[in-house]
mmCIF file of C-alpha atoms in Angstrom:
data_model
loop_
_atom_site.group_PDB
_atom_site.id
_atom_site.type_symbol
_atom_site.label_atom_id
_atom_site.label_comp_id
_atom_site.label_asym_id
_atom_site.label_seq_id
_atom_site.Cartn_x
_atom_site.Cartn_y
_atom_site.Cartn_z
ATOM 1 C CA MET Y 1425 -6.905 -22.870 10.837
ATOM 2 C CA VAL Y 1426 -4.251 -20.296 9.907
ATOM 3 C CA GLY Y 1427 -5.568 -20.427 6.349
ATOM 4 C CA LYS Y 1428 -9.051 -19.534 7.576
ATOM 5 C CA LEU Y 1429 -7.629 -16.661 9.644
ATOM 6 C CA MET Y 1430 -5.883 -15.362 6.540
ATOM 7 C CA LYS Y 1431 -9.049 -15.747 4.475
ATOM 8 C CA TYR Y 1432 -11.066 -13.622 6.905
ATOM 9 C CA GLU Y 1433 -8.272 -11.051 7.103
ATOM 10 C CA ILE Y 1434 -8.250 -10.762 3.302
ATOM 11 C CA GLN Y 1435 -12.040 -10.361 3.240
ATOM 12 C CA SER Y 1436 -11.865 -7.646 5.881
ATOM 13 C CA TYR Y 1437 -9.186 -5.696 4.001
ATOM 14 C CA PHE Y 1438 -11.028 -6.158 0.723
ATOM 15 C CA ARG Y 1439 -14.194 -4.634 2.193
ATOM 16 C CA LYS Y 1440 -12.316 -1.670 3.625
ATOM 17 C CA LEU Y 1441 -9.589 -0.880 1.092
ATOM 18 C CA PHE Y 1442 -10.968 -1.950 -2.283
ATOM 19 C CA PRO Y 1443 -13.186 1.171 -2.627
ATOM 20 C CA PHE Y 1444 -10.161 3.402 -1.967
ATOM 21 C CA GLN Y 1445 -8.134 1.501 -4.572
ATOM 22 C CA LEU Y 1446 -10.944 1.929 -7.090
ATOM 23 C CA ILE Y 1447 -11.027 5.647 -6.284
ATOM 24 C CA ILE Y 1448 -7.295 5.982 -7.007
ATOM 25 C CA ILE Y 1449 -7.766 4.238 -10.353
ATOM 26 C CA GLY Y 1450 -10.761 6.505 -11.050
ATOM 27 C CA ILE Y 1451 -8.667 9.604 -10.335
ATOM 28 C CA GLY Y 1452 -6.035 8.248 -12.751
ATOM 29 C CA VAL Y 1453 -8.739 7.855 -15.408
ATOM 30 C CA LEU Y 1454 -9.992 11.378 -14.675
ATOM 31 C CA THR Y 1455 -6.486 12.768 -15.063
ATOM 32 C CA ARG Y 1456 -6.139 10.984 -18.402
ATOM 33 C CA ILE Y 1457 -9.503 12.280 -19.624
ATOM 34 C CA ILE Y 1458 -8.489 15.825 -18.740
ATOM 35 C CA GLN Y 1459 -5.326 15.391 -20.831
ATOM 36 C CA PHE Y 1460 -7.460 14.689 -23.938
ATOM 37 C CA PHE Y 1461 -8.712 18.275 -23.903
ATOM 38 C CA GLU Y 1462 -5.267 19.768 -24.262
ATOM 39 C CA ALA Y 1463 -5.353 23.505 -24.755
ATOM 40 C CA ASP Y 1464 -3.010 26.417 -24.200
ATOM 41 C CA THR Y 1465 -5.316 28.239 -21.823
ATOM 42 C CA GLU Y 1466 -4.810 29.113 -18.203
ATOM 43 C CA VAL Y 1467 -8.004 27.331 -17.199
ATOM 44 C CA TYR Y 1468 -6.759 24.062 -18.695
ATOM 45 C CA ASP Y 1469 -3.430 24.401 -16.886
ATOM 46 C CA ILE Y 1470 -5.193 25.002 -13.576
ATOM 47 C CA VAL Y 1471 -7.553 22.052 -14.048
ATOM 48 C CA LEU Y 1472 -4.711 19.711 -15.094
ATOM 49 C CA SER Y 1473 -2.484 20.847 -12.229
ATOM 50 C CA SER Y 1474 -5.350 20.388 -9.773
ATOM 51 C CA SER Y 1475 -6.029 16.918 -11.142
ATOM 52 C CA ILE Y 1476 -2.387 15.882 -10.817
ATOM 53 C CA PHE Y 1477 -2.205 17.372 -7.317
ATOM 54 C CA MET Y 1478 -5.367 15.499 -6.309
ATOM 55 C CA TYR Y 1479 -3.891 12.306 -7.748
ATOM 56 C CA VAL Y 1480 -0.630 12.627 -5.779
ATOM 57 C CA ILE Y 1481 -2.481 13.474 -2.553
ATOM 58 C CA SER Y 1482 -4.819 10.507 -3.025
ATOM 59 C CA CYS Y 1483 -1.846 8.159 -3.582
ATOM 60 C CA VAL Y 1484 -0.258 9.305 -0.324
ATOM 61 C CA PHE Y 1485 -3.639 9.082 1.419
ATOM 62 C CA LEU Y 1486 -4.124 5.520 0.136
ATOM 63 C CA TYR Y 1487 -0.830 4.370 1.637
ATOM 64 C CA PHE Y 1488 -1.650 6.005 4.976
ATOM 65 C CA MET Y 1489 -5.116 4.431 4.914
ATOM 66 C CA THR Y 1490 -3.578 1.041 4.212
ATOM 67 C CA LEU Y 1491 -1.215 1.431 7.157
ATOM 68 C CA TRP Y 1492 -4.070 2.650 9.346
ATOM 69 C CA PHE Y 1493 -6.261 -0.341 8.453
ATOM 70 C CA VAL Y 1494 -3.386 -2.768 9.054
ATOM 71 C CA VAL Y 1495 -2.690 -1.400 12.525
ATOM 72 C CA SER Y 1496 -6.332 -0.903 13.501
ATOM 73 C CA ARG Y 1497 -7.241 -4.400 12.300
ATOM 74 C CA PHE Y 1498 -4.470 -5.849 14.474
ATOM 75 C CA TYR Y 1499 -5.598 -3.802 17.467
ATOM 76 C CA THR Y 1500 -9.332 -4.472 17.200
ATOM 77 C CA ASN Y 1501 -8.953 -8.122 16.317
ATOM 78 C CA LEU Y 1502 -6.644 -8.986 19.189
ATOM 79 C CA PHE Y 1503 -7.216 -6.404 21.919
ATOM 80 C CA LYS Y 1504 -10.859 -5.403 21.741
ATOM 81 C CA ARG Y 1505 -14.078 -7.415 21.813
ATOM 82 C CA GLU Y 1506 -13.041 -9.479 18.810
ATOM 83 C CA GLY Y 1507 -9.931 -10.552 20.731
ATOM 84 C CA TYR Y 1508 -11.961 -12.712 23.080
ATOM 85 C CA LEU Y 1509 -13.326 -14.623 20.120
ATOM 86 C CA SER Y 1510 -9.979 -14.661 18.291
ATOM 87 C CA PHE Y 1511 -8.151 -16.249 21.197
ATOM 88 C CA THR Y 1512 -10.718 -19.044 21.505
ATOM 89 C CA LEU Y 1513 -9.552 -20.390 18.140
ATOM 90 C CA PRO Y 1514 -7.092 -23.300 18.216
ATOM 91 C CA VAL Y 1515 -4.108 -21.237 17.022
ATOM 92 C CA THR Y 1516 -1.172 -19.781 18.888
ATOM 93 C CA THR Y 1517 -0.436 -16.099 19.304
ATOM 94 C CA GLY Y 1518 2.469 -16.444 16.893
ATOM 95 C CA GLN Y 1519 0.158 -17.871 14.257
ATOM 96 C CA HIS Y 1520 -2.231 -14.933 14.757
ATOM 97 C CA ILE Y 1521 0.616 -12.482 14.206
ATOM 98 C CA PHE Y 1522 1.982 -14.472 11.248
ATOM 99 C CA ALA Y 1523 -1.442 -14.523 9.553
ATOM 100 C CA LYS Y 1524 -1.970 -10.807 10.095
ATOM 101 C CA LEU Y 1525 1.569 -9.942 8.976
ATOM 102 C CA THR Y 1526 1.386 -12.052 5.821
ATOM 103 C CA VAL Y 1527 -1.931 -10.570 4.769
ATOM 104 C CA ALA Y 1528 -0.763 -7.038 5.625
ATOM 105 C CA VAL Y 1529 2.302 -7.388 3.400
ATOM 106 C CA GLY Y 1530 0.085 -8.698 0.618
ATOM 107 C CA VAL Y 1531 -2.300 -5.777 1.079
ATOM 108 C CA PHE Y 1532 0.576 -3.320 0.713
ATOM 109 C CA PHE Y 1533 1.605 -5.019 -2.545
ATOM 110 C CA VAL Y 1534 -1.989 -4.860 -3.835
ATOM 111 C CA THR Y 1535 -2.069 -1.163 -2.939
ATOM 112 C CA ALA Y 1536 1.198 -0.652 -4.813
ATOM 113 C CA ALA Y 1537 -0.233 -2.513 -7.825
ATOM 114 C CA ALA Y 1538 -3.361 -0.318 -7.795
ATOM 115 C CA THR Y 1539 -1.163 2.772 -7.663
ATOM 116 C CA VAL Y 1540 0.971 1.562 -10.587
ATOM 117 C CA ILE Y 1541 -2.129 0.722 -12.637
ATOM 118 C CA SER Y 1542 -3.586 4.161 -12.004
ATOM 119 C CA MET Y 1543 -0.239 5.767 -12.834
ATOM 120 C CA VAL Y 1544 -0.073 3.932 -16.164
ATOM 121 C CA ILE Y 1545 -3.638 5.009 -16.936
ATOM 122 C CA ALA Y 1546 -2.932 8.638 -16.005
ATOM 123 C CA MET Y 1547 0.258 8.764 -18.109
ATOM 124 C CA ALA Y 1548 -1.018 6.821 -21.124
ATOM 125 C CA GLY Y 1549 0.100 8.234 -24.434
ATOM 126 C CA GLU Y 1550 3.181 10.284 -25.172
ATOM 127 C CA VAL Y 1551 4.025 10.810 -21.513
ATOM 128 C CA LEU Y 1552 4.130 7.072 -20.857
ATOM 129 C CA VAL Y 1553 6.357 6.526 -23.890
ATOM 130 C CA GLU Y 1554 8.780 9.191 -22.619
ATOM 131 C CA VAL Y 1555 8.770 7.663 -19.114
ATOM 132 C CA ILE Y 1556 9.506 4.215 -20.567
ATOM 133 C CA LYS Y 1557 12.358 5.636 -22.670
ATOM 134 C CA ALA Y 1558 13.829 7.389 -19.617
ATOM 135 C CA GLY Y 1559 13.441 4.229 -17.540
ATOM 136 C CA ASN Y 1560 15.135 2.165 -20.236
ATOM 137 C CA TYR Y 1561 18.019 4.644 -20.401
ATOM 138 C CA LEU Y 1562 18.409 4.612 -16.616
ATOM 139 C CA LEU Y 1563 18.241 0.809 -16.539
ATOM 140 C CA ASN Y 1564 21.001 0.543 -19.159
ATOM 141 C CA ARG Y 1565 23.147 3.013 -17.202
ATOM 142 C CA LEU Y 1566 22.515 1.045 -14.019
ATOM 143 C CA ILE Y 1567 23.529 -2.222 -15.682
ATOM 144 C CA GLU Y 1568 26.741 -0.548 -16.901
ATOM 145 C CA TRP Y 1569 27.423 0.885 -13.452
ATOM 146 C CA THR Y 1570 26.922 -2.466 -11.688
ATOM 147 C CA SER Y 1571 29.286 -4.250 -14.109
ATOM 148 C CA GLY Y 1572 26.870 -7.022 -14.985
ATOM 149 C CA ASN Y 1573 25.791 -7.785 -11.404
ATOM 150 C CA PHE Y 1574 22.464 -6.064 -11.837
ATOM 151 C CA ALA Y 1575 20.428 -9.168 -10.981
ATOM 152 C CA LEU Y 1576 22.159 -9.478 -7.612
ATOM 153 C CA TYR Y 1577 21.539 -5.816 -6.816
ATOM 154 C CA LEU Y 1578 17.918 -6.204 -7.866
ATOM 155 C CA VAL Y 1579 17.442 -9.219 -5.592
ATOM 156 C CA GLU Y 1580 19.102 -7.325 -2.758
ATOM 157 C CA PHE Y 1581 16.815 -4.338 -3.320
ATOM 158 C CA ILE Y 1582 13.676 -6.512 -3.340
ATOM 159 C CA VAL Y 1583 14.735 -8.293 -0.150
ATOM 160 C CA ALA Y 1584 15.542 -4.957 1.525
ATOM 161 C CA VAL Y 1585 12.143 -3.500 0.590
ATOM 162 C CA LEU Y 1586 10.336 -6.614 1.802
ATOM 163 C CA LEU Y 1587 12.248 -6.699 5.089
ATOM 164 C CA SER Y 1588 11.711 -2.994 5.712
ATOM 165 C CA LEU Y 1589 7.968 -3.392 5.098
ATOM 166 C CA ILE Y 1590 7.797 -6.354 7.483
ATOM 167 C CA THR Y 1591 9.806 -4.437 10.081
ATOM 168 C CA GLU Y 1592 7.545 -1.390 9.790
ATOM 169 C CA ILE Y 1593 4.409 -3.465 10.290
ATOM 170 C CA LEU Y 1594 5.910 -5.410 13.208
ATOM 171 C CA LEU Y 1595 6.990 -2.170 14.902
ATOM 172 C CA PHE Y 1596 3.426 -0.866 14.738
ATOM 173 C CA TYR Y 1597 2.192 -4.212 16.073
ATOM 174 C CA ALA Y 1598 4.681 -3.965 18.926
ATOM 175 C CA CYS Y 1599 3.539 -0.423 19.732
ATOM 176 C CA ALA Y 1600 -0.087 -1.566 19.851
ATOM 177 C CA ALA Y 1601 0.815 -4.530 22.063
ATOM 178 C CA LEU Y 1602 2.934 -2.442 24.446
ATOM 179 C CA GLY Y 1603 0.173 0.133 24.668
ATOM 180 C CA GLN Y 1604 -2.007 -2.531 26.265
ATOM 181 C CA LEU Y 1605 0.231 -2.509 29.342
ATOM 182 C CA SER Y 1606 -0.944 1.011 30.186
ATOM 183 C CA LYS Y 1607 -3.801 1.419 32.642
ATOM 184 C CA LYS Y 1608 -5.217 4.465 30.817
ATOM 185 C CA ASN Y 1609 -5.273 5.421 27.136
ATOM 186 C CA ARG Y 1610 -4.545 1.934 25.832
ATOM 187 C CA GLY Y 1611 -5.398 2.885 22.281
ATOM 188 C CA LEU Y 1612 -3.031 5.829 22.392
#
């Protein structure tokens, strides 16, 4: 039954967030198209700067929208009208939270992948080559600095990022659950 809960959570997030992820990729494509018309005019500089600014703002907006959908989906699915139906299923409260948390973490990784794809599209060409060269240089310096223990540091970094993401989501879940104890302004 937990698998079915996760399936419906994934479908819900897909319906809500997939258009925003396509928009971010579209803005990356637009930024790349603008770079094809390279010119030394002020108009070109303004258009390119506006495109890059719009891209950065949309990336930040996408992450906030993802967080908003994660928290609002938890709230509406467990504490509003859907909650009555959700709690009639033969699963425990812990399984509800586990299903929602697992899918939410996956949704954040899909959002990160969409952002990386759009970034690669926007920087395709000479800029991407320069970024890869700089990244390679920094990676070599990091391997030198860690004295060959780079893999352990990398694993530690990945675990820290994963745990911080899980903690962030669970803190928002806890805030939504504690807000239900209030007589007024439960959604606040």
